[in-house]
């Protein structure tokens, strides 16, 4: 699991983002099966792409992320395995 | 007759475009093995051309079983010599999501020698935001014509039809043919570059969408809105559909009063009244519920709220192996399992859909209500506790409702942990579509098609079972005495099965007939005790049951039995059709039957131990 890594230093997981935060996708970790990595890339979650967390509902519900002009809701099963680096606020 | 294939990713506006091009004349069929619809219809202005609408998919590289079948059938359609071309619909506001799929479609079509025309949908949204995109440039890059359209406003549709009519669609070019050998990875890279180069810049719909999400996904306000919307949905099935259900019953009653007396032969008259009219009435009465629920679920889907509701429910339902999308089918199941099973179509994960199918029959449906009311009135004292705050009968009703729901979640929780998976499951990745006004006409048409499906597919099975039960109850004494009928004899034969619950053969007969519909239990028991109209007024029947010396333990055992047993032929018929698996329906019937019987015996004996 990538949760709990230091957000300020370098890479963290997409799941650790809070609403309003932006990041750049670095890679996918090994725990995410190849077919899901491909599907995520098909949906626009490419390494290098900027993603922002739009909603982070309470009680661990899936979060809402924005990629370009599309919003996706992901739960930790996927988002915890996408390695990202935080970007400064716009 | 030439055919045109329409394909596109989910939320690209495909259904709306299909409806706009074909109008009212369309057929809906299922893929064998799955519940995904394939619609086909002739073009309104070019009736010689048939448009075939394939289910929305994000990729031609399938993950789930449903996707595998959809892609397989798309590839087969490309081999069909009657298919002259492919229309690939993309959401022009979100090219990054659409272009990789488009390039896959162009490559696959080129391999089969078919032409692709790309339709850039949602041009009205770009125009509203004064944003321009270089479609000519995109067309030059992907070597396929790209036409601007708006399925919502209809702009660009005439130009598309004119091109189809004139057969001016661009023939397969060399570059498109060259794509046939391009590997997926290169295709993905190309799609990404093209999306960045040609995609619209700036926020489109995002700001207004984010404002609404701030409300609908807010911890408190969003939760209240969710409960309010679900309450309305529940009301719609229970209350709003009721006048239409009453009307169906009244219409059939009036028709029966005209037709039945005109039949000279006594047996034919009894058969027409009891088997045909009562039998047809028993399932036609569900049609208004199915229509209303399908229509309202369509509104929730089309407006964009369904995705938010799924998000809200996902976390708690995940504990039981389900998904957020299981919530609405299960809630519908509290009114009636049949619309609930239909509603489970929206669950894209085959595994979670299967688990939802397992949970729905355990939801405390409205047909169980008369049975619960009768048994609780007969066996639970009308006393109160906590200074009058808690009525014991009300508490019993709450507990038996809760028991059914808890069993449903328990079953799915256990099955999801111990069942070996035969197919890959989809993780929770849900596109949040923009909020928008629903397109009413296609929604009404969909509700109509679903109702028609129920009548044509389930009707035959339900009618068959009705006839069997009628024959058993009518012969050999011409319906004069149910006690002396074959059904009565059958009751005596099955009596040993019910004896461990402290029940005699009369209850056995009532349980057998309730297979037609659970509430029939009340009417049959009334007939056995010689009481007419027990469904409307249960008081004399309650008194008879109490006087018959049946123990509280037997009453509780019956309550538990009815909470679990899947004894509803309509549900089994629709489950078998929707899951495309008679085996599933038979297995669930057997498993819930054994579980219900086992728990009923347990409850009866426990009650005996505590002396009730």
XYZ file of C-alpha atoms in Angstrom, chain A residues 15-81:
67
model
C -6.097 8.066 -3.088
C -4.267 10.259 -0.563
C -5.261 13.477 -2.356
C -7.756 15.745 -0.639
C -10.400 17.817 -2.397
C -8.793 20.761 -4.194
C -5.356 19.143 -4.562
C -3.681 18.510 -7.920
C -1.110 15.969 -8.923
C 0.766 14.495 -11.850
C 0.508 10.774 -12.509
C 3.950 9.139 -12.250
C 3.200 5.448 -12.645
C 1.076 2.536 -11.494
C 2.299 0.233 -8.773
C 2.743 -3.500 -9.290
C -0.376 -4.402 -7.345
C -2.613 -2.972 -10.075
C -3.144 -5.677 -12.693
C -2.003 -4.936 -16.232
C -5.547 -4.926 -17.670
C -6.649 -2.303 -15.131
C -3.590 -0.139 -15.883
C -4.516 -0.258 -19.552
C -8.142 0.586 -18.774
C -7.062 3.545 -16.630
C -4.895 4.819 -19.479
C -7.764 4.344 -21.901
C -9.822 6.569 -19.639
C -7.160 9.287 -19.669
C -5.112 8.437 -16.549
C -1.768 8.415 -18.394
C 1.592 8.886 -16.688
C 2.382 12.603 -17.019
C -1.288 13.604 -16.976
C -2.508 16.180 -14.454
C -5.326 14.996 -12.194
C -7.192 16.975 -9.562
C -9.269 15.683 -6.693
C -12.656 17.395 -6.933
C -14.596 15.691 -4.158
C -13.412 13.725 -1.193
C -16.626 12.593 0.526
C -16.671 11.518 4.158
C -16.502 7.980 5.555
C -14.057 6.655 2.972
C -16.517 6.847 0.068
C -14.996 6.835 -3.443
C -13.388 10.149 -4.406
C -14.083 12.191 -7.526
C -11.140 13.059 -9.762
C -10.916 15.263 -12.788
C -8.839 14.368 -15.841
C -9.089 17.008 -18.594
C -12.837 17.567 -18.952
C -13.962 14.268 -17.495
C -14.770 13.358 -13.893
C -14.280 9.846 -12.605
C -15.073 8.354 -9.265
C -12.484 5.853 -8.034
C -12.289 3.936 -4.801
C -9.122 2.948 -2.997
C -8.942 -0.417 -4.809
C -7.675 1.500 -7.844
C -6.659 4.967 -6.662
C -4.303 3.634 -3.962
C -2.213 2.006 -6.700
